[in-house]
PDB file of N, CA and C in Angstrom:
ATOM      1  N   MET A   1      91.753 108.629  98.140  1.00  0.00           N
ATOM      2  CA  MET A   1      90.976 107.447  98.292  1.00  0.00           C
ATOM      3  C   MET A   1      90.610 107.136  99.852  1.00  0.00           C
ATOM      4  N   HIS A   2      89.397 107.207 100.407  1.00  0.00           N
ATOM      5  CA  HIS A   2      89.145 107.036 101.758  1.00  0.00           C
ATOM      6  C   HIS A   2      88.869 105.655 102.038  1.00  0.00           C
ATOM      7  N   LEU A   3      89.447 105.038 103.046  1.00  0.00           N
ATOM      8  CA  LEU A   3      89.351 103.618 103.249  1.00  0.00           C
ATOM      9  C   LEU A   3      87.950 103.291 104.474  1.00  0.00           C
ATOM     10  N   THR A   4      87.087 102.817 103.833  1.00  0.00           N
ATOM     11  CA  THR A   4      86.098 102.320 104.736  1.00  0.00           C
ATOM     12  C   THR A   4      85.782 101.008 105.071  1.00  0.00           C
ATOM     13  N   SER A   5      84.893 100.687 105.898  1.00  0.00           N
ATOM     14  CA  SER A   5      84.973  99.241 106.169  1.00  0.00           C
ATOM     15  C   SER A   5      84.430  98.353 105.109  1.00  0.00           C
ATOM     16  N   ALA A   6      83.788  98.839 104.053  1.00  0.00           N
ATOM     17  CA  ALA A   6      83.564  98.205 102.856  1.00  0.00           C
ATOM     18  C   ALA A   6      84.962  97.862 102.109  1.00  0.00           C
ATOM     19  N   HIS A   7      85.892  98.468 102.198  1.00  0.00           N
ATOM     20  CA  HIS A   7      87.127  98.400 101.663  1.00  0.00           C
ATOM     21  C   HIS A   7      87.998  97.320 102.211  1.00  0.00           C
ATOM     22  N   ILE A   8      88.006  97.079 103.719  1.00  0.00           N
ATOM     23  CA  ILE A   8      88.917  96.445 104.331  1.00  0.00           C
ATOM     24  C   ILE A   8      88.823  94.904 104.045  1.00  0.00           C
ATOM     25  N   PRO A   9      87.726  94.232 103.668  1.00  0.00           N
ATOM     26  CA  PRO A   9      87.816  92.872 103.137  1.00  0.00           C
ATOM     27  C   PRO A   9      88.470  92.694 101.789  1.00  0.00           C
ATOM     28  N   ALA A  10      88.108  93.714 100.971  1.00  0.00           N
ATOM     29  CA  ALA A  10      88.643  93.413  99.649  1.00  0.00           C
ATOM     30  C   ALA A  10      90.387  93.691  99.659  1.00  0.00           C
ATOM     31  N   ILE A  11      90.712  94.505 100.545  1.00  0.00           N
ATOM     32  CA  ILE A  11      92.188  94.501 100.832  1.00  0.00           C
ATOM     33  C   ILE A  11      92.810  93.406 101.393  1.00  0.00           C
ATOM     34  N   VAL A  12      92.053  92.810 102.503  1.00  0.00           N
ATOM     35  CA  VAL A  12      92.509  91.630 103.191  1.00  0.00           C
ATOM     36  C   VAL A  12      92.679  90.312 102.149  1.00  0.00           C
ATOM     37  N   ALA A  13      91.299  90.358 101.245  1.00  0.00           N
ATOM     38  CA  ALA A  13      91.314  89.148 100.265  1.00  0.00           C
ATOM     39  C   ALA A  13      92.519  89.289  99.484  1.00  0.00           C
ATOM     40  N   LEU A  14      92.902  90.376  98.856  1.00  0.00           N
ATOM     41  CA  LEU A  14      93.827  90.441  97.859  1.00  0.00           C
ATOM     42  C   LEU A  14      95.418  90.156  98.477  1.00  0.00           C
ATOM     43  N   ILE A  15      95.656  90.588  99.789  1.00  0.00           N
ATOM     44  CA  ILE A  15      96.690  90.272 100.444  1.00  0.00           C
ATOM     45  C   ILE A  15      96.787  88.875 100.778  1.00  0.00           C
ATOM     46  N   ALA A  16      95.733  88.280 101.161  1.00  0.00           N
ATOM     47  CA  ALA A  16      95.722  86.745 101.384  1.00  0.00           C
ATOM     48  C   ALA A  16      95.922  86.048 100.119  1.00  0.00           C
ATOM     49  N   GLY A  17      95.484  86.440  99.102  1.00  0.00           N
ATOM     50  CA  GLY A  17      95.519  85.795  97.870  1.00  0.00           C
ATOM     51  C   GLY A  17      96.952  85.955  97.300  1.00  0.00           C
ATOM     52  N   ILE A  18      97.490  87.055  97.350  1.00  0.00           N
ATOM     53  CA  ILE A  18      98.981  87.138  96.996  1.00  0.00           C
ATOM     54  C   ILE A  18     100.155  86.302  97.781  1.00  0.00           C
ATOM     55  N   LEU A  19      99.671  86.215  99.122  1.00  0.00           N
ATOM     56  CA  LEU A  19     100.619  85.200 100.104  1.00  0.00           C
ATOM     57  C   LEU A  19     100.136  83.681  99.819  1.00  0.00           C
ATOM     58  N   ILE A  20      99.226  83.447  99.351  1.00  0.00           N
ATOM     59  CA  ILE A  20      98.774  81.938  99.187  1.00  0.00           C
ATOM     60  C   ILE A  20      99.640  81.794  97.879  1.00  0.00           C
ATOM     61  N   LEU A  21      99.685  82.691  96.947  1.00  0.00           N
ATOM     62  CA  LEU A  21     100.520  82.395  95.620  1.00  0.00           C
ATOM     63  C   LEU A  21     101.780  82.490  96.126  1.00  0.00           C
ATOM     64  N   VAL A  22     102.487  83.277  96.760  1.00  0.00           N
ATOM     65  CA  VAL A  22     103.961  82.996  97.012  1.00  0.00           C
ATOM     66  C   VAL A  22     104.322  81.812  98.018  1.00  0.00           C
ATOM     67  N   MET A  23     103.314  81.831  99.132  1.00  0.00           N
ATOM     68  CA  MET A  23     103.503  80.438 100.135  1.00  0.00           C
ATOM     69  C   MET A  23     102.460  79.596 100.151  1.00  0.00           C
ATOM     70  N   PRO A  24     102.240  78.637  99.475  1.00  0.00           N
ATOM     71  CA  PRO A  24     100.919  77.778  99.286  1.00  0.00           C
ATOM     72  C   PRO A  24     100.654  77.114 100.580  1.00  0.00           C
ATOM     73  N   ARG A  25     101.841  76.808 101.513  1.00  0.00           N
ATOM     74  CA  ARG A  25     101.693  75.862 102.926  1.00  0.00           C
ATOM     75  C   ARG A  25     100.864  76.910 103.746  1.00  0.00           C
ATOM     76  N   LEU A  26     100.785  78.312 103.563  1.00  0.00           N
ATOM     77  CA  LEU A  26     100.159  79.140 104.412  1.00  0.00           C
ATOM     78  C   LEU A  26      98.598  78.987 104.152  1.00  0.00           C
ATOM     79  N   LEU A  27      98.239  78.453 103.093  1.00  0.00           N
ATOM     80  CA  LEU A  27      96.769  78.278 102.982  1.00  0.00           C
ATOM     81  C   LEU A  27      95.874  78.186 104.122  1.00  0.00           C
ATOM     82  N   ASN A  28      95.829  77.009 104.662  1.00  0.00           N
ATOM     83  CA  ASN A  28      94.946  76.951 106.148  1.00  0.00           C
ATOM     84  C   ASN A  28      94.927  78.031 107.186  1.00  0.00           C
ATOM     85  N   PHE A  29      96.272  78.449 107.492  1.00  0.00           N
ATOM     86  CA  PHE A  29      96.462  79.487 108.225  1.00  0.00           C
ATOM     87  C   PHE A  29      95.695  81.014 107.836  1.00  0.00           C
ATOM     88  N   ILE A  30      96.107  81.061 106.673  1.00  0.00           N
ATOM     89  CA  ILE A  30      95.409  82.507 105.771  1.00  0.00           C
ATOM     90  C   ILE A  30      94.079  82.383 105.758  1.00  0.00           C
ATOM     91  N   VAL A  31      93.534  81.312 105.383  1.00  0.00           N
ATOM     92  CA  VAL A  31      92.048  81.033 105.294  1.00  0.00           C
ATOM     93  C   VAL A  31      91.566  81.321 106.728  1.00  0.00           C
ATOM     94  N   ALA A  32      92.039  80.695 107.614  1.00  0.00           N
ATOM     95  CA  ALA A  32      91.417  80.876 109.049  1.00  0.00           C
ATOM     96  C   ALA A  32      91.457  82.328 109.430  1.00  0.00           C
ATOM     97  N   ILE A  33      92.511  83.070 109.299  1.00  0.00           N
ATOM     98  CA  ILE A  33      92.740  84.409 109.715  1.00  0.00           C
ATOM     99  C   ILE A  33      91.400  85.147 108.774  1.00  0.00           C
ATOM    100  N   TYR A  34      91.569  84.959 107.626  1.00  0.00           N
ATOM    101  CA  TYR A  34      90.600  85.509 106.892  1.00  0.00           C
ATOM    102  C   TYR A  34      89.090  85.410 107.290  1.00  0.00           C
ATOM    103  N   LEU A  35      88.770  84.197 107.489  1.00  0.00           N
ATOM    104  CA  LEU A  35      87.455  83.981 107.975  1.00  0.00           C
ATOM    105  C   LEU A  35      87.213  84.639 109.266  1.00  0.00           C
ATOM    106  N   ILE A  36      87.776  84.386 110.123  1.00  0.00           N
ATOM    107  CA  ILE A  36      87.838  85.148 111.574  1.00  0.00           C
ATOM    108  C   ILE A  36      87.668  86.636 111.361  1.00  0.00           C
ATOM    109  N   PHE A  37      88.642  87.364 110.516  1.00  0.00           N
ATOM    110  CA  PHE A  37      88.547  88.672 110.585  1.00  0.00           C
ATOM    111  C   PHE A  37      87.106  89.390 109.710  1.00  0.00           C
ATOM    112  N   ILE A  38      86.615  88.248 108.600  1.00  0.00           N
ATOM    113  CA  ILE A  38      85.470  88.577 107.728  1.00  0.00           C
ATOM    114  C   ILE A  38      84.280  88.844 108.973  1.00  0.00           C
ATOM    115  N   GLY A  39      84.365  87.619 109.689  1.00  0.00           N
ATOM    116  CA  GLY A  39      83.355  87.573 110.887  1.00  0.00           C
ATOM    117  C   GLY A  39      83.447  88.689 111.913  1.00  0.00           C
ATOM    118  N   LEU A  40      84.706  89.293 112.188  1.00  0.00           N
ATOM    119  CA  LEU A  40      84.503  90.500 112.994  1.00  0.00           C
ATOM    120  C   LEU A  40      84.032  91.929 112.656  1.00  0.00           C
ATOM    121  N   VAL A  41      84.420  91.914 111.057  1.00  0.00           N
ATOM    122  CA  VAL A  41      84.073  92.722 110.419  1.00  0.00           C
ATOM    123  C   VAL A  41      82.127  92.890 110.257  1.00  0.00           C
ATOM    124  N   GLY A  42      81.728  91.794 109.652  1.00  0.00           N
ATOM    125  CA  GLY A  42      80.680  91.599 109.574  1.00  0.00           C
ATOM    126  C   GLY A  42      79.790  91.979 111.140  1.00  0.00           C
ATOM    127  N   LEU A  43      80.261  91.419 111.982  1.00  0.00           N
ATOM    128  CA  LEU A  43      79.703  91.731 113.429  1.00  0.00           C
ATOM    129  C   LEU A  43      79.788  93.183 114.036  1.00  0.00           C
ATOM    130  N   GLY A  44      80.693  93.881 113.220  1.00  0.00           N
ATOM    131  CA  GLY A  44      81.146  95.547 113.493  1.00  0.00           C
ATOM    132  C   GLY A  44      81.995  95.469 114.746  1.00  0.00           C
ATOM    133  N   VAL A  45      82.762  94.497 115.150  1.00  0.00           N
ATOM    134  CA  VAL A  45      83.710  94.590 116.246  1.00  0.00           C
ATOM    135  C   VAL A  45      84.744  95.589 115.718  1.00  0.00           C
ATOM    136  N   LEU A  46      85.374  95.550 114.587  1.00  0.00           N
ATOM    137  CA  LEU A  46      86.325  96.385 114.647  1.00  0.00           C
ATOM    138  C   LEU A  46      85.862  97.719 114.114  1.00  0.00           C
ATOM    139  N   ARG A  47      84.642  98.005 113.825  1.00  0.00           N
ATOM    140  CA  ARG A  47      84.236  99.513 113.786  1.00  0.00           C
ATOM    141  C   ARG A  47      83.912  99.971 114.803  1.00  0.00           C
ATOM    142  N   ALA A  48      83.584  98.925 116.147  1.00  0.00           N
ATOM    143  CA  ALA A  48      83.535  99.597 117.464  1.00  0.00           C
ATOM    144  C   ALA A  48      84.932 100.213 117.870  1.00  0.00           C
ATOM    145  N   LEU A  49      86.278  99.436 117.463  1.00  0.00           N
ATOM    146  CA  LEU A  49      87.248  99.770 117.713  1.00  0.00           C
ATOM    147  C   LEU A  49      88.025 100.905 117.085  1.00  0.00           C
ATOM    148  N   HIS A  50      87.346 101.375 116.104  1.00  0.00           N
ATOM    149  CA  HIS A  50      87.648 102.545 115.423  1.00  0.00           C
ATOM    150  C   HIS A  50      88.894 102.222 114.504  1.00  0.00           C
ATOM    151  N   LEU A  51      88.773 101.249 113.784  1.00  0.00           N
ATOM    152  CA  LEU A  51      89.801 100.447 113.002  1.00  0.00           C
ATOM    153  C   LEU A  51      89.481 100.867 111.630  1.00  0.00           C
TER     154      LEU A  51
END
């Protein structure tokens, strides 16, 4: 399976969901990082860095 920029948000959401279930105190931190990450993916910043 090749990972494309379309797969990255789904993987990040899955990891964030698992972390929130394990450590609920991290909810605000994880949500903030997730929103920043999705914003960067949406703007194409990560694609420009070849990630």
